[in-house]
Amino acid sequence: MEKKELRIGLIGYQFMGKAHSHAYRDIPFFFDVEAKPVLKVVCGRNEEAVQQAAEKMGFESYETDWRKVVERDDIDVIDIVTPNNTHAEIAIAAAKAGKHVITEKPLAMNLDEAQRMHAAVTENHVIHMVCHNYRYVPAVQLAKQLVASGKLGEIYHFRARYLQDFIMSPSFPLTWRLDQKVSGSGALGDIAAHSLDIARFLVGEINEVVATAKTFIKERPIGSMTGGLSAKVSEGKMAPVTVDDATAIIAKFENGALGTFEATRFAGGNRNRNEFEINGEHGSVRWNMENMNQLEVYFAHDEEGLQGFRTIDVTEASHPYVGSYWAAGHMIGYEHTFIHLLYEFLQGIARGEQPKPDFADGLRNQAVLTAIEQSIQQQRWVNVEELLVKS
Amino acid sequence: MEKKELRIGLIGYQFMGKAHSHAYRDIPFFFDVEAKPVLKVVCGRNEEAVQQAAEKMGFESYETDWRKVVERDDIDVIDIVTPNNTHAEIAIAAAKAGKHVITEKPLAMNLDEAQRMHAAVTENHVIHMVCHNYRYVPAVQLAKQLVASGKLGEIYHFRARYLQDFIMSPSFPLTWRLDQKVSGSGALGDIAAHSLDIARFLVGEINEVVATAKTFIKERPIGSMTGGLSAKVSEGKMAPVTVDDATAIIAKFENGALGTFEATRFAGGNRNRNEFEINGEHGSVRWNMENMNQLEVYFAHDEEGLQGFRTIDVTEASHPYVGSYWAAGHMIGYEHTFIHLLYEFLQGIARGEQPKPDFADGLRNQAVLTAIEQSIQQQRWVNVEELLVKS
Amino acid sequence: MEKKELRIGLIGYQFMGKAHSHAYRDIPFFFDVEAKPVLKVVCGRNEEAVQQAAEKMGFESYETDWRKVVERDDIDVIDIVTPNNTHAEIAIAAAKAGKHVITEKPLAMNLDEAQRMHAAVTENHVIHMVCHNYRYVPAVQLAKQLVASGKLGEIYHFRARYLQDFIMSPSFPLTWRLDQKVSGSGALGDIAAHSLDIARFLVGEINEVVATAKTFIKERPIGSMTGGLSAKVSEGKMAPVTVDDATAIIAKFENGALGTFEATRFAGGNRNRNEFEINGEHGSVRWNMENMNQLEVYFAHDEEGLQGFRTIDVTEASHPYVGSYWAAGHMIGYEHTFIHLLYEFLQGIARGEQPKPDFADGLRNQAVLTAIEQSIQQQRWVNVEELLVKS
Amino acid sequence: MEKKELRIGLIGYQFMGKAHSHAYRDIPFFFDVEAKPVLKVVCGRNEEAVQQAAEKMGFESYETDWRKVVERDDIDVIDIVTPNNTHAEIAIAAAKAGKHVITEKPLAMNLDEAQRMHAAVTENHVIHMVCHNYRYVPAVQLAKQLVASGKLGEIYHFRARYLQDFIMSPSFPLTWRLDQKVSGSGALGDIAAHSLDIARFLVGEINEVVATAKTFIKERPIGSMTGGLSAKVSEGKMAPVTVDDATAIIAKFENGALGTFEATRFAGGNRNRNEFEINGEHGSVRWNMENMNQLEVYFAHDEEGLQGFRTIDVTEASHPYVGSYWAAGHMIGYEHTFIHLLYEFLQGIARGEQPKPDFADGLRNQAVLTAIEQSIQQQRWVNVEELLVKS
């Protein structure tokens, strides 16, 4: 029997486009997925570049106008990896066209967009996801199992830091990631968004936040991204940086836990230090993307005198997802987060079941981001629930 | 020629009393101190216990009323290691009696006390210190040298966490450390105070704060400390916990740096994780009391491709203080923080020079603590400078 | 212009078969390789299993007799991932048929086989490699650059440990990996072989060895591998283990360096701890597969007082191979070692240049393994060079 | 009731003299020792230096001839911290004079000396110890408890490395530590001796060894130690280094365990990396002097999927010795190893019980060292038991 095929239309082809394409290619190799992805079309505005990308990444065709992709009959899935200010329009059009849809995070530029996007996918009964890929690190999934099973007891603390340093040089150009109109925010939407999603995934809803933000370098030469997190100066002209370089947040969770978050692109020496710790009544977990295959776990009920954080290599056959790979102790890397998330997306479509994180998560995350932005501007505590009610 | 002697009167004899006494004994063994400490008298209210302590710790005599110690002619130095609500009265009396004075941290219960204490020591021209011992870890001193030399450039971030877990069990009793009337606050004054002092030492003055606090266990059986951080239940009766179990703080520094702080006694598995990281324009440092002899240092100007945090064993002859001990790679422990601080105290007295951190630091730290308390109560940003001006 | 294609015939399809197939699929996605691999045929004795493997891994066809694959005109490359006792026959036949050939390590069962294999590939002018994949970890390549550039100066020490624990349970069955007739040896050929190859790669030739070996569990139930390093008992019968569970080796290098090696499958808690340290006149490097993206580097000429091992995330665009992936700080995993090695293999074929490690390395490695085996049996130092001359 | 006093005569006053003196001073402060040490006399050949040392370290008097100390009626204990070639003569004289005796390690220069020393202390019924201080790290004591309780099961592996770098510069002078006539050997007797003693302590007797040694720098300027592990060149003249810079050893234990050892002073960046790992049937332990308060422990019987090395802070009240210090999570340093060992020495004398490690251990250690030396010279396996029988 032939497997169902899902024909992918990928809108965008840079850092995240590469990550998603690779994942689609790898999924059937490693997993018994019920619907096989077909790399049908990739879309970008620069024809020469998108053509090259199509060839390199193995797409059957390319387009330069995303509307054409959304309209094509031979496309089942729209995968959006373009800058943040384009997510809403594309996703809504895709949903209306009956396509299943996944977007890179953050879902939207603001709460209004997020709500319209959420309405579109639910009204049109398509499967939808937002690509908070760090949920799908096996060690993070194991942390989820520990929390869900009650092994950590009541949760007291969630603390997260996401530290990068790729824009510390004043000569790093002002790209879309530093332009508020395109990206919505800086460290906040780009990386704090990941920590906040993990917090919601592992601990629960955030009720109230207070935050501040800093832009250390106020003006930069105009330029563009060149792949990954690299960029080049495109002209001599300077322009003001309109996003935060760093954001610090204190949060109160619905269940009484206390959350602290910090996200910065000015933490020299930390290339991509995405880390969190949870402390509960009966135990703690610690995780750090730099050693992404390891989860540190403490159990208060271990024998007295022999208590301590265990460093678990989350690479056993019994651990989430990793049984499909190599052998215990054989590490996997960053790209596997996309493999796992997109595997769940494909499975969800094949089975007609909505996987997580979906647009409802994206919307709730957006409300948290909006609350943080208001807190930064107004220098006060902001209630997340009230924002959702008001809007 | 005989060395000058400094006759010590120690008020209190528990955890910190032991740490201070031991330090006085060790100082002349390891350092060429210009004034030799003499353990003259130790003071406590329980005669049997203080007599035993005197014998064990090597004091010539004991008293049960601190006023007698302050009045004694044969005492040059009053060292106060009693609970926080007694610091002010003793220190002011000591200063008025012309004794040099050192107190455990935090300096006082509130800003008013702190100001009166500061006035007393300055008016009476005695040498004064507040025992923020973590400043005197050699690795922290090395961090100070790096900041002061400009090797890190402009400072962008200071982030600190002080994580403990010794009161997580609901059966841990309500001792003075959990009683607001005696301790002033919980995790805030006990451990966040250390991080805040280090922040001021390494980065500069804090201007503005926002904070929140949590008390996870609201009621405990009444009891008392039994040494170190251990305690025993003294009676069946329950009483409300009146201090914070955990506090989270965001701070803005005068020089533009962004600070984040978290202190908790509910971080299971973290016995005494006192850690900070500084990110500057040209480099970063990381430190953690669990590996107190190591400083991690990153220099942005290291050769490309060979950049990374260096783990420096701060045990070389050229490093602060440690040349007086063993050999490179031979670790020192917690008690040496007191040795170094009290060495500077004795040297300061001998030379008539005021060492740091002094009561002015204690006062400024108190203003920060007060601002944090107000921020917690009033759920808003509080300006530290304004508090100092107002009071 | 169409790229040259290289049609792959893969002999074997289990753990290593999966790793090689995946690598061939990924190479053109990430690298601009001059010859594109085509997954033409996979071969295995169990028809049902090999058919499934072909489908899963994306091969166009399958065979059950390796001789047929070697004879096929539409095959350019023979890739051998079958147990060690089959390498020689297949590789020699492939070379004689004019196919380029790569085998899993160790090259052969003994020195005689290795010499015949080396003769076959050189006489038939085909490109040949032996799959010592750990050479191709970017951090190991960076270590090589540091040694080659003279930055470490004269090399004094190489010390390596390869620790696993997957056969510690007495109920783990006797599979081919524990049967001397099929595998040649146990921990020695399976994992020490990797450390010895890295030693030769980074430091130079090994002249003389002394070694001992232990088999802690002498008898096991008969069984078979089930993928990765897992296995199942196939029948109740017990049989003697005929290979080493652990081997310890001291080695003298031609250039005067002192080498120590230990390989064991009985180091509980170490799933796959493959680590080495090099100490040279001017610096040291440390590496550990558990954190495979990091290289720790020490430079003796760093400023006094600021010396220490740097932890380098070998994920920068300037580092070997990783520029083709994600962004600095984004980790890669185990499978990339195969991607890099097989990329070099394909490039070598496309350009007619012999890449490393080749059959000459395999032969030299085999001589070291043989010397170690003799040393274990005869309880004496054995000279590697003499073995090569003698044979 | 007055406590018994034990009057100490310390022979030698440099690095180890300082460590021992400090320990004697600290023992009654921290522990309820049954016999109080009195620092009666310190002895050294350089009168000015020894007089200063006496004052600094708190000795009542000094001598320049050790024979006088041994003869003095007011001395109960002779503590020998002079270079290795003087241990035998002093210890034997002390024993004959009825003094309890402790020497720094290694016990002697050779097996004959060790046997005569052992005979002298047993014939004269004095208490005796050899100062293998690393046994007395609390984490090492905890490891001992784990092994002794059977929690690790049958022991398969002991692997140790002791890495230093203090003599790597060719300009580091030839001091007594590099002169075979005074020190007996280099890295072998100085640091491998510690690892070998820990191996015997934790695993059991060593039966057979094979080893090799290297001297990387053959000639150095003549000089002398200046405290700790520092030294200064005393004259321009060069002289040959007569000891090993590095030694590598493979050992077979009586109980079937496999041992590997490496000791070197040429491991750049490793100031004092003294580490070991034990793998047993049911678990493993890892320890490293650089983080001396932590023991990593793995239990094979932990729940599947949650297995991993636990990092235990060996600072709890329930852990060996540390209950006498500060509080959980408060680190102790190198000097405490001497405090614990000398505490046991004093307790042993007070109670008339022989503590460990004693001269019998020193003798057995010497036999292992001698076997290693013979193995190095003769390039063959050497049986330890046979040496003891023969001699």
XYZ file of C-alpha atoms in Angstrom, chain D residues 95-388:
294
model
C 60.572 4.500 67.013
C 63.569 3.288 69.005
C 63.170 6.338 71.239
C 59.569 5.276 71.825
C 58.027 8.154 69.910
C 54.920 7.761 67.826
C 55.868 8.512 64.270
C 54.309 9.783 61.112
C 56.129 10.424 57.845
C 55.254 12.085 54.609
C 54.879 9.766 51.653
C 56.416 7.852 50.088
C 57.492 5.961 53.199
C 61.006 5.227 52.012
C 63.550 5.224 49.217
C 63.372 1.482 48.671
C 61.941 -1.759 49.924
C 64.769 -2.451 52.322
C 64.326 0.881 54.077
C 60.570 0.374 54.210
C 60.934 -3.033 55.788
C 63.373 -1.766 58.411
C 61.044 1.128 59.190
C 58.096 -1.177 59.532
C 60.069 -3.487 61.785
C 61.163 -0.568 63.967
C 57.672 0.749 64.643
C 56.155 -2.654 65.278
C 59.002 -3.808 67.524
C 58.831 -0.615 69.550
C 55.034 -0.631 69.809
C 54.553 2.950 68.706
C 51.685 4.272 66.645
C 52.720 4.971 63.057
C 51.227 6.489 59.950
C 52.307 7.477 56.489
C 50.720 10.661 55.255
C 48.685 9.618 52.229
C 46.392 12.539 52.819
C 44.096 12.076 49.808
C 42.517 9.066 51.520
C 41.083 11.618 53.893
C 39.164 13.748 51.442
C 35.531 13.284 52.557
C 34.491 12.374 49.013
C 37.160 9.660 48.908
C 35.945 8.371 52.256
C 32.424 8.270 50.842
C 33.733 6.292 47.871
C 35.260 3.866 50.360
C 31.908 3.477 52.109
C 30.232 2.726 48.794
C 32.785 0.084 47.859
C 32.823 -1.463 51.323
C 29.029 -1.639 51.514
C 28.903 -3.590 48.275
C 26.858 -0.903 46.549
C 29.203 -1.005 43.568
C 29.355 -4.825 43.526
C 32.430 -6.567 42.192
C 35.037 -4.018 41.094
C 36.113 -4.229 37.456
C 38.153 -1.088 36.889
C 40.250 1.425 38.743
C 41.730 4.184 36.615
C 43.698 7.096 37.941
C 45.563 10.038 36.606
C 47.595 12.539 38.501
C 48.474 15.422 36.212
C 50.599 18.432 37.079
C 52.555 20.963 35.043
C 54.780 22.856 37.451
C 58.111 21.736 35.980
C 57.291 22.052 32.283
C 59.483 25.083 31.735
C 63.073 24.067 30.913
C 64.137 26.845 33.254
C 62.451 25.240 36.260
C 65.453 24.272 38.355
C 66.723 20.908 39.391
C 65.615 20.732 43.037
C 65.511 17.774 45.409
C 62.252 16.682 43.807
C 64.155 16.059 40.555
C 67.197 14.424 42.143
C 66.939 10.642 42.351
C 69.332 10.435 45.316
C 67.064 12.579 47.465
C 63.577 11.852 46.164
C 63.972 8.281 44.940
C 61.847 9.009 41.895
C 59.935 11.805 40.188
C 56.274 11.775 39.260
C 56.198 8.135 40.332
C 57.001 8.556 44.025
C 55.621 12.054 44.325
C 52.195 11.732 42.777
C 51.597 8.244 41.330
C 52.267 7.111 44.907
C 49.070 8.898 45.964
C 46.996 7.221 43.245
C 48.439 3.816 44.075
C 47.639 4.247 47.753
C 44.072 5.266 46.936
C 43.792 2.231 44.672
C 44.876 -0.088 47.495
C 42.556 1.727 49.894
C 39.515 1.472 47.644
C 40.034 -1.664 45.583
C 42.608 -3.911 47.243
C 46.108 -5.227 46.728
C 47.966 -4.909 43.444
C 49.546 -8.127 42.231
C 51.368 -7.336 39.068
C 52.454 -4.259 37.152
C 53.939 -3.174 33.875
C 55.110 0.399 33.421
C 57.197 2.836 31.499
C 58.612 6.263 32.281
C 59.816 9.319 30.419
C 62.115 12.209 31.255
C 61.248 14.876 28.699
C 63.779 17.455 29.817
C 67.078 15.774 30.498
C 69.091 18.620 32.021
C 68.177 21.607 34.179
C 69.858 24.458 36.066
C 70.545 23.589 39.707
C 68.155 25.231 42.213
C 65.994 24.814 45.284
C 62.340 24.779 46.339
C 61.012 28.074 47.716
C 57.722 26.970 49.222
C 54.729 25.135 47.825
C 55.807 23.806 44.462
C 57.795 26.920 43.523
C 61.544 26.951 43.107
C 64.419 29.224 42.172
C 67.626 28.680 40.224
C 70.536 28.918 42.613
C 73.443 28.921 40.186
C 74.013 28.821 36.486
C 75.284 25.246 36.411
C 73.262 22.567 34.633
C 72.858 19.040 35.913
C 71.125 15.927 34.618
C 67.577 15.205 35.739
C 67.701 11.755 37.332
C 64.013 11.094 37.874
C 60.962 10.425 35.697
C 58.864 13.345 34.453
C 56.016 10.944 33.736
C 55.116 7.333 34.421
C 52.373 5.126 32.975
C 51.357 1.906 34.672
C 49.001 -1.008 34.035
C 48.171 -3.065 37.121
C 46.346 -6.270 37.942
C 44.605 -6.356 41.301
C 44.366 -9.472 43.451
C 40.577 -9.422 43.133
C 40.650 -9.414 39.341
C 40.173 -5.677 38.774
C 42.163 -3.955 36.051
C 44.085 -0.823 37.019
C 45.536 1.960 34.909
C 47.631 4.795 36.276
C 49.364 7.778 34.825
C 51.342 10.414 36.635
C 53.052 13.326 34.987
C 54.355 16.796 35.664
C 54.144 17.612 31.958
C 50.401 17.941 31.446
C 50.102 21.648 30.634
C 47.073 23.347 32.133
C 46.582 20.688 34.803
C 47.882 22.332 37.943
C 47.009 19.437 40.238
C 44.514 17.148 38.533
C 44.383 14.112 40.792
C 41.501 11.963 39.611
C 40.194 8.435 39.627
C 37.227 6.403 38.484
C 36.010 3.049 39.723
C 33.627 0.877 37.723
C 31.892 -1.969 39.484
C 29.195 -4.483 38.739
C 26.440 -2.278 40.203
C 27.841 1.213 39.932
C 30.693 3.611 39.411
C 32.328 6.516 41.211
C 34.421 9.373 39.801
C 36.459 11.897 41.715
C 38.798 14.730 40.902
C 40.794 16.797 43.383
C 40.015 19.986 41.416
C 36.442 19.669 42.678
C 37.430 17.762 45.779
C 34.107 18.180 47.578
C 32.151 16.420 44.871
C 31.798 12.712 44.222
C 30.117 11.513 41.065
C 28.242 8.278 41.629
C 26.372 6.058 39.179
C 24.026 3.292 40.224
C 23.090 0.721 37.604
C 19.925 -0.035 39.556
C 18.449 3.454 39.279
C 15.192 3.535 37.347
C 15.652 2.932 33.625
C 15.747 6.145 31.638
C 16.744 8.110 34.744
C 20.210 6.689 35.180
C 23.208 8.950 35.235
C 26.171 10.013 37.323
C 24.979 11.992 40.348
C 27.144 14.872 41.441
C 27.090 14.657 45.215
C 28.304 17.632 47.227
C 30.062 15.743 50.002
C 29.362 18.495 52.495
C 26.368 17.139 54.415
C 26.328 16.586 58.144
C 26.014 12.865 57.424
C 29.179 12.730 55.328
C 32.567 11.738 56.748
C 34.230 14.520 58.782
C 32.406 17.459 57.202
C 29.708 17.660 59.856
C 32.341 19.385 61.978
C 32.610 22.344 59.640
C 30.129 24.755 58.122
C 26.902 23.804 56.423
C 25.862 21.723 53.444
C 27.212 23.223 50.250
C 30.033 25.086 51.967
C 33.266 23.830 50.505
C 36.438 22.817 52.287
C 39.925 22.820 50.798
C 43.166 20.904 50.507
C 44.361 21.502 54.057
C 41.457 19.538 55.496
C 42.930 16.293 54.200
C 45.740 16.788 56.711
C 43.322 17.755 59.462
C 41.415 14.499 59.049
C 44.442 12.273 58.764
C 46.258 13.836 61.719
C 43.034 13.764 63.735
C 42.972 9.999 63.237
C 46.642 9.846 64.193
C 46.038 11.715 67.448
C 42.926 9.649 68.194
C 44.872 6.480 67.494
C 47.595 7.457 69.950
C 45.038 8.505 72.556
C 43.201 5.212 72.254
C 46.153 2.961 71.564
C 44.648 1.926 68.249
C 46.644 1.825 65.037
C 45.039 4.019 62.324
C 45.487 3.632 58.576
C 47.418 4.187 56.359
C 50.292 2.953 58.489
C 53.824 1.749 57.854
C 52.426 -1.600 56.706
C 50.619 0.340 53.985
C 53.751 2.346 53.349
C 55.696 -0.871 52.973
C 53.147 -2.403 50.638
C 53.037 0.834 48.631
C 56.837 0.736 48.496
C 56.714 -2.776 47.101
C 54.375 -1.552 44.366
C 56.687 1.389 43.616
C 59.683 -0.927 43.513
C 57.868 -3.311 41.199
C 57.066 -0.371 38.928
C 60.674 0.805 38.951
C 61.860 -2.694 38.050
C 59.244 -2.929 35.317
C 60.450 0.379 33.882
C 64.079 -0.704 33.955
C 63.567 -4.237 32.754
C 60.691 -3.552 30.366
C 58.594 -6.425 31.664
C 55.717 -7.334 33.970
C 56.793 -7.566 37.628
C 54.966 -9.412 40.406
C 54.612 -7.419 43.620
C 54.128 -10.380 45.952
C 57.310 -12.025 44.729
C 59.284 -8.893 45.533
C 57.988 -8.927 49.096
